[in-house]
PDB file of N, CA and C in Angstrom:
ATOM      1  N   MET A  99       5.918  -4.024   1.104  1.00  0.00           N
ATOM      2  CA  MET A  99       4.959  -2.929   0.933  1.00  0.00           C
ATOM      3  C   MET A  99       5.545  -1.853   0.036  1.00  0.00           C
ATOM      4  N   GLY A 100       6.848  -1.664   0.138  1.00  0.00           N
ATOM      5  CA  GLY A 100       7.495  -0.654  -0.694  1.00  0.00           C
ATOM      6  C   GLY A 100       7.332  -0.959  -2.179  1.00  0.00           C
ATOM      7  N   ALA A 101       7.450  -2.257  -2.536  1.00  0.00           N
ATOM      8  CA  ALA A 101       7.303  -2.637  -3.940  1.00  0.00           C
ATOM      9  C   ALA A 101       5.876  -2.362  -4.418  1.00  0.00           C
ATOM     10  N   LEU A 102       4.902  -2.638  -3.554  1.00  0.00           N
ATOM     11  CA  LEU A 102       3.507  -2.400  -3.923  1.00  0.00           C
ATOM     12  C   LEU A 102       3.268  -0.915  -4.157  1.00  0.00           C
ATOM     13  N   ARG A 103       3.817  -0.074  -3.294  1.00  0.00           N
ATOM     14  CA  ARG A 103       3.650   1.366  -3.473  1.00  0.00           C
ATOM     15  C   ARG A 103       4.267   1.838  -4.792  1.00  0.00           C
ATOM     16  N   ARG A 104       5.426   1.295  -5.138  1.00  0.00           N
ATOM     17  CA  ARG A 104       6.055   1.680  -6.411  1.00  0.00           C
ATOM     18  C   ARG A 104       5.180   1.265  -7.585  1.00  0.00           C
ATOM     19  N   LYS A 105       4.580   0.095  -7.520  1.00  0.00           N
ATOM     20  CA  LYS A 105       3.712  -0.357  -8.606  1.00  0.00           C
ATOM     21  C   LYS A 105       2.511   0.576  -8.725  1.00  0.00           C
ATOM     22  N   ASN A 106       1.911   0.942  -7.612  1.00  0.00           N
ATOM     23  CA  ASN A 106       0.764   1.848  -7.641  1.00  0.00           C
ATOM     24  C   ASN A 106       1.144   3.184  -8.251  1.00  0.00           C
ATOM     25  N   THR A 107       2.307   3.706  -7.880  1.00  0.00           N
ATOM     26  CA  THR A 107       2.774   4.970  -8.437  1.00  0.00           C
ATOM     27  C   THR A 107       2.933   4.853  -9.942  1.00  0.00           C
ATOM     28  N   HIS A 108       3.446   3.713 -10.395  1.00  0.00           N
ATOM     29  CA  HIS A 108       3.626   3.493 -11.830  1.00  0.00           C
ATOM     30  C   HIS A 108       2.268   3.525 -12.541  1.00  0.00           C
ATOM     31  N   ASP A 109       1.256   2.882 -11.946  1.00  0.00           N
ATOM     32  CA  ASP A 109      -0.086   2.886 -12.540  1.00  0.00           C
ATOM     33  C   ASP A 109      -0.628   4.303 -12.635  1.00  0.00           C
ATOM     34  N   VAL A 110      -0.418   5.090 -11.594  1.00  0.00           N
ATOM     35  CA  VAL A 110      -0.905   6.468 -11.597  1.00  0.00           C
ATOM     36  C   VAL A 110      -0.234   7.268 -12.710  1.00  0.00           C
ATOM     37  N   GLN A 111       1.058   7.058 -12.903  1.00  0.00           N
ATOM     38  CA  GLN A 111       1.777   7.764 -13.965  1.00  0.00           C
ATOM     39  C   GLN A 111       1.209   7.403 -15.328  1.00  0.00           C
ATOM     40  N   ILE A 112       0.848   6.155 -15.528  1.00  0.00           N
ATOM     41  CA  ILE A 112       0.278   5.719 -16.810  1.00  0.00           C
ATOM     42  C   ILE A 112      -1.052   6.409 -17.046  1.00  0.00           C
ATOM     43  N   VAL A 113      -1.885   6.505 -16.005  1.00  0.00           N
ATOM     44  CA  VAL A 113      -3.170   7.179 -16.150  1.00  0.00           C
ATOM     45  C   VAL A 113      -2.956   8.650 -16.493  1.00  0.00           C
ATOM     46  N   THR A 114      -2.003   9.290 -15.807  1.00  0.00           N
ATOM     47  CA  THR A 114      -1.721  10.706 -16.068  1.00  0.00           C
ATOM     48  C   THR A 114      -1.323  10.901 -17.524  1.00  0.00           C
ATOM     49  N   LEU A 115      -0.461  10.024 -18.038  1.00  0.00           N
ATOM     50  CA  LEU A 115      -0.030  10.139 -19.423  1.00  0.00           C
ATOM     51  C   LEU A 115      -1.161   9.800 -20.389  1.00  0.00           C
ATOM     52  N   ALA A 116      -1.985   8.846 -20.015  1.00  0.00           N
ATOM     53  CA  ALA A 116      -3.082   8.436 -20.891  1.00  0.00           C
ATOM     54  C   ALA A 116      -4.075   9.572 -21.108  1.00  0.00           C
ATOM     55  N   ASN A 117      -4.124  10.501 -20.174  1.00  0.00           N
ATOM     56  CA  ASN A 117      -5.034  11.632 -20.302  1.00  0.00           C
ATOM     57  C   ASN A 117      -4.485  12.731 -21.207  1.00  0.00           C
ATOM     58  N   LYS A 118      -3.256  12.571 -21.666  1.00  0.00           N
ATOM     59  CA  LYS A 118      -2.635  13.542 -22.566  1.00  0.00           C
ATOM     60  C   LYS A 118      -2.606  12.952 -23.969  1.00  0.00           C
ATOM     61  N   ASN A 119      -3.342  13.544 -24.875  1.00  0.00           N
ATOM     62  CA  ASN A 119      -3.411  12.997 -26.237  1.00  0.00           C
ATOM     63  C   ASN A 119      -2.038  12.906 -26.876  1.00  0.00           C
ATOM     64  N   THR A 120      -1.149  13.847 -26.603  1.00  0.00           N
ATOM     65  CA  THR A 120       0.165  13.849 -27.221  1.00  0.00           C
ATOM     66  C   THR A 120       1.032  12.702 -26.713  1.00  0.00           C
ATOM     67  N   GLU A 121       0.712  12.172 -25.517  1.00  0.00           N
ATOM     68  CA  GLU A 121       1.510  11.090 -24.931  1.00  0.00           C
ATOM     69  C   GLU A 121       0.873   9.722 -25.182  1.00  0.00           C
ATOM     70  N   ARG A 122      -0.338   9.703 -25.678  1.00  0.00           N
ATOM     71  CA  ARG A 122      -1.125   8.475 -25.728  1.00  0.00           C
ATOM     72  C   ARG A 122      -0.472   7.385 -26.586  1.00  0.00           C
ATOM     73  N   ASP A 123       0.050   7.767 -27.748  1.00  0.00           N
ATOM     74  CA  ASP A 123       0.632   6.756 -28.639  1.00  0.00           C
ATOM     75  C   ASP A 123       1.770   5.996 -27.968  1.00  0.00           C
ATOM     76  N   GLY A 124       2.550   6.674 -27.162  1.00  0.00           N
ATOM     77  CA  GLY A 124       3.656   6.021 -26.485  1.00  0.00           C
ATOM     78  C   GLY A 124       3.205   5.010 -25.436  1.00  0.00           C
ATOM     79  N   LEU A 125       1.931   5.054 -25.067  1.00  0.00           N
ATOM     80  CA  LEU A 125       1.420   4.156 -24.029  1.00  0.00           C
ATOM     81  C   LEU A 125       0.762   2.910 -24.603  1.00  0.00           C
ATOM     82  N   ASN A 126       0.625   2.848 -25.924  1.00  0.00           N
ATOM     83  CA  ASN A 126      -0.099   1.722 -26.521  1.00  0.00           C
ATOM     84  C   ASN A 126       0.435   0.382 -26.051  1.00  0.00           C
ATOM     85  N   VAL A 127       1.763   0.254 -25.976  1.00  0.00           N
ATOM     86  CA  VAL A 127       2.352  -1.021 -25.558  1.00  0.00           C
ATOM     87  C   VAL A 127       2.047  -1.310 -24.098  1.00  0.00           C
ATOM     88  N   LYS A 128       2.235  -0.316 -23.230  1.00  0.00           N
ATOM     89  CA  LYS A 128       1.990  -0.527 -21.799  1.00  0.00           C
ATOM     90  C   LYS A 128       0.522  -0.860 -21.537  1.00  0.00           C
ATOM     91  N   VAL A 129      -0.366  -0.124 -22.196  1.00  0.00           N
ATOM     92  CA  VAL A 129      -1.796  -0.386 -21.994  1.00  0.00           C
ATOM     93  C   VAL A 129      -2.149  -1.766 -22.509  1.00  0.00           C
ATOM     94  N   HIS A 130      -1.570  -2.150 -23.640  1.00  0.00           N
ATOM     95  CA  HIS A 130      -1.849  -3.467 -24.216  1.00  0.00           C
ATOM     96  C   HIS A 130      -1.428  -4.574 -23.254  1.00  0.00           C
ATOM     97  N   GLN A 131      -0.317  -4.383 -22.549  1.00  0.00           N
ATOM     98  CA  GLN A 131       0.164  -5.386 -21.596  1.00  0.00           C
ATOM     99  C   GLN A 131      -0.813  -5.561 -20.440  1.00  0.00           C
ATOM    100  N   ARG A 132      -1.647  -4.563 -20.187  1.00  0.00           N
ATOM    101  CA  ARG A 132      -2.589  -4.622 -19.068  1.00  0.00           C
ATOM    102  C   ARG A 132      -3.982  -5.071 -19.496  1.00  0.00           C
ATOM    103  N   LYS A 133      -4.165  -5.345 -20.777  1.00  0.00           N
ATOM    104  CA  LYS A 133      -5.495  -5.694 -21.287  1.00  0.00           C
ATOM    105  C   LYS A 133      -6.033  -6.980 -20.670  1.00  0.00           C
ATOM    106  N   HIS A 134      -5.160  -7.846 -20.161  1.00  0.00           N
ATOM    107  CA  HIS A 134      -5.629  -9.114 -19.624  1.00  0.00           C
ATOM    108  C   HIS A 134      -6.464  -8.935 -18.360  1.00  0.00           C
ATOM    109  N   PHE A 135      -6.387  -7.782 -17.701  1.00  0.00           N
ATOM    110  CA  PHE A 135      -7.246  -7.567 -16.532  1.00  0.00           C
ATOM    111  C   PHE A 135      -7.934  -6.201 -16.540  1.00  0.00           C
ATOM    112  N   LEU A 136      -7.774  -5.456 -17.628  1.00  0.00           N
ATOM    113  CA  LEU A 136      -8.454  -4.167 -17.744  1.00  0.00           C
ATOM    114  C   LEU A 136      -9.138  -4.093 -19.108  1.00  0.00           C
ATOM    115  N   ASN A 137     -10.360  -3.609 -19.112  1.00  0.00           N
ATOM    116  CA  ASN A 137     -11.095  -3.512 -20.373  1.00  0.00           C
ATOM    117  C   ASN A 137     -10.680  -2.294 -21.183  1.00  0.00           C
ATOM    118  N   ASP A 138     -10.376  -1.174 -20.501  1.00  0.00           N
ATOM    119  CA  ASP A 138     -10.042   0.063 -21.218  1.00  0.00           C
ATOM    120  C   ASP A 138      -9.374   1.041 -20.262  1.00  0.00           C
ATOM    121  N   ASP A 139      -9.077   2.237 -20.741  1.00  0.00           N
ATOM    122  CA  ASP A 139      -8.417   3.227 -19.896  1.00  0.00           C
ATOM    123  C   ASP A 139      -9.286   3.630 -18.707  1.00  0.00           C
ATOM    124  N   ALA A 140     -10.601   3.644 -18.898  1.00  0.00           N
ATOM    125  CA  ALA A 140     -11.492   3.975 -17.791  1.00  0.00           C
ATOM    126  C   ALA A 140     -11.347   2.939 -16.678  1.00  0.00           C
ATOM    127  N   GLY A 141     -11.223   1.684 -17.063  1.00  0.00           N
ATOM    128  CA  GLY A 141     -11.023   0.630 -16.071  1.00  0.00           C
ATOM    129  C   GLY A 141      -9.719   0.831 -15.323  1.00  0.00           C
ATOM    130  N   LEU A 142      -8.677   1.227 -16.049  1.00  0.00           N
ATOM    131  CA  LEU A 142      -7.390   1.488 -15.404  1.00  0.00           C
ATOM    132  C   LEU A 142      -7.515   2.647 -14.424  1.00  0.00           C
ATOM    133  N   PHE A 143      -8.214   3.709 -14.831  1.00  0.00           N
ATOM    134  CA  PHE A 143      -8.386   4.860 -13.948  1.00  0.00           C
ATOM    135  C   PHE A 143      -9.133   4.461 -12.673  1.00  0.00           C
ATOM    136  N   LEU A 144     -10.192   3.699 -12.811  1.00  0.00           N
ATOM    137  CA  LEU A 144     -10.965   3.284 -11.637  1.00  0.00           C
ATOM    138  C   LEU A 144     -10.130   2.381 -10.728  1.00  0.00           C
ATOM    139  N   LYS A 145      -9.320   1.502 -11.329  1.00  0.00           N
ATOM    140  CA  LYS A 145      -8.474   0.623 -10.532  1.00  0.00           C
ATOM    141  C   LYS A 145      -7.471   1.441  -9.719  1.00  0.00           C
ATOM    142  N   VAL A 146      -6.826   2.403 -10.373  1.00  0.00           N
ATOM    143  CA  VAL A 146      -5.841   3.233  -9.682  1.00  0.00           C
ATOM    144  C   VAL A 146      -6.516   4.080  -8.622  1.00  0.00           C
ATOM    145  N   LYS A 147      -7.688   4.629  -8.945  1.00  0.00           N
ATOM    146  CA  LYS A 147      -8.407   5.451  -7.973  1.00  0.00           C
ATOM    147  C   LYS A 147      -8.686   4.656  -6.697  1.00  0.00           C
ATOM    148  N   SER A 148      -9.099   3.397  -6.869  1.00  0.00           N
ATOM    149  CA  SER A 148      -9.373   2.559  -5.698  1.00  0.00           C
ATOM    150  C   SER A 148      -8.083   2.238  -4.944  1.00  0.00           C
ATOM    151  N   LEU A 149      -6.965   2.083  -5.670  1.00  0.00           N
ATOM    152  CA  LEU A 149      -5.698   1.790  -5.003  1.00  0.00           C
ATOM    153  C   LEU A 149      -5.190   2.997  -4.226  1.00  0.00           C
ATOM    154  N   VAL A 150      -5.352   4.180  -4.792  1.00  0.00           N
ATOM    155  CA  VAL A 150      -4.856   5.393  -4.139  1.00  0.00           C
ATOM    156  C   VAL A 150      -5.556   5.601  -2.795  1.00  0.00           C
ATOM    157  N   ILE A 151      -6.834   5.245  -2.724  1.00  0.00           N
ATOM    158  CA  ILE A 151      -7.579   5.397  -1.471  1.00  0.00           C
ATOM    159  C   ILE A 151      -6.900   4.618  -0.345  1.00  0.00           C
ATOM    160  N   TRP A 152      -6.276   3.494  -0.694  1.00  0.00           N
ATOM    161  CA  TRP A 152      -5.657   2.644   0.330  1.00  0.00           C
ATOM    162  C   TRP A 152      -4.235   3.052   0.673  1.00  0.00           C
ATOM    163  N   LEU A 153      -3.662   3.986  -0.054  1.00  0.00           N
ATOM    164  CA  LEU A 153      -2.282   4.389   0.226  1.00  0.00           C
ATOM    165  C   LEU A 153      -2.200   5.277   1.459  1.00  0.00           C
TER     166      LEU A 153
END
């Protein structure tokens, strides 16, 4: 469970950075790695939001 919580925290950090235009370019690689199950940043935000509810 500890590993799952760390992964969720990592996702939340990515969303936080994605909302900052100055940090966005640095996230291109990380976001690209998640494209196989996320359509866009909005999808990532909704996924994290649903995960946070369960924490």
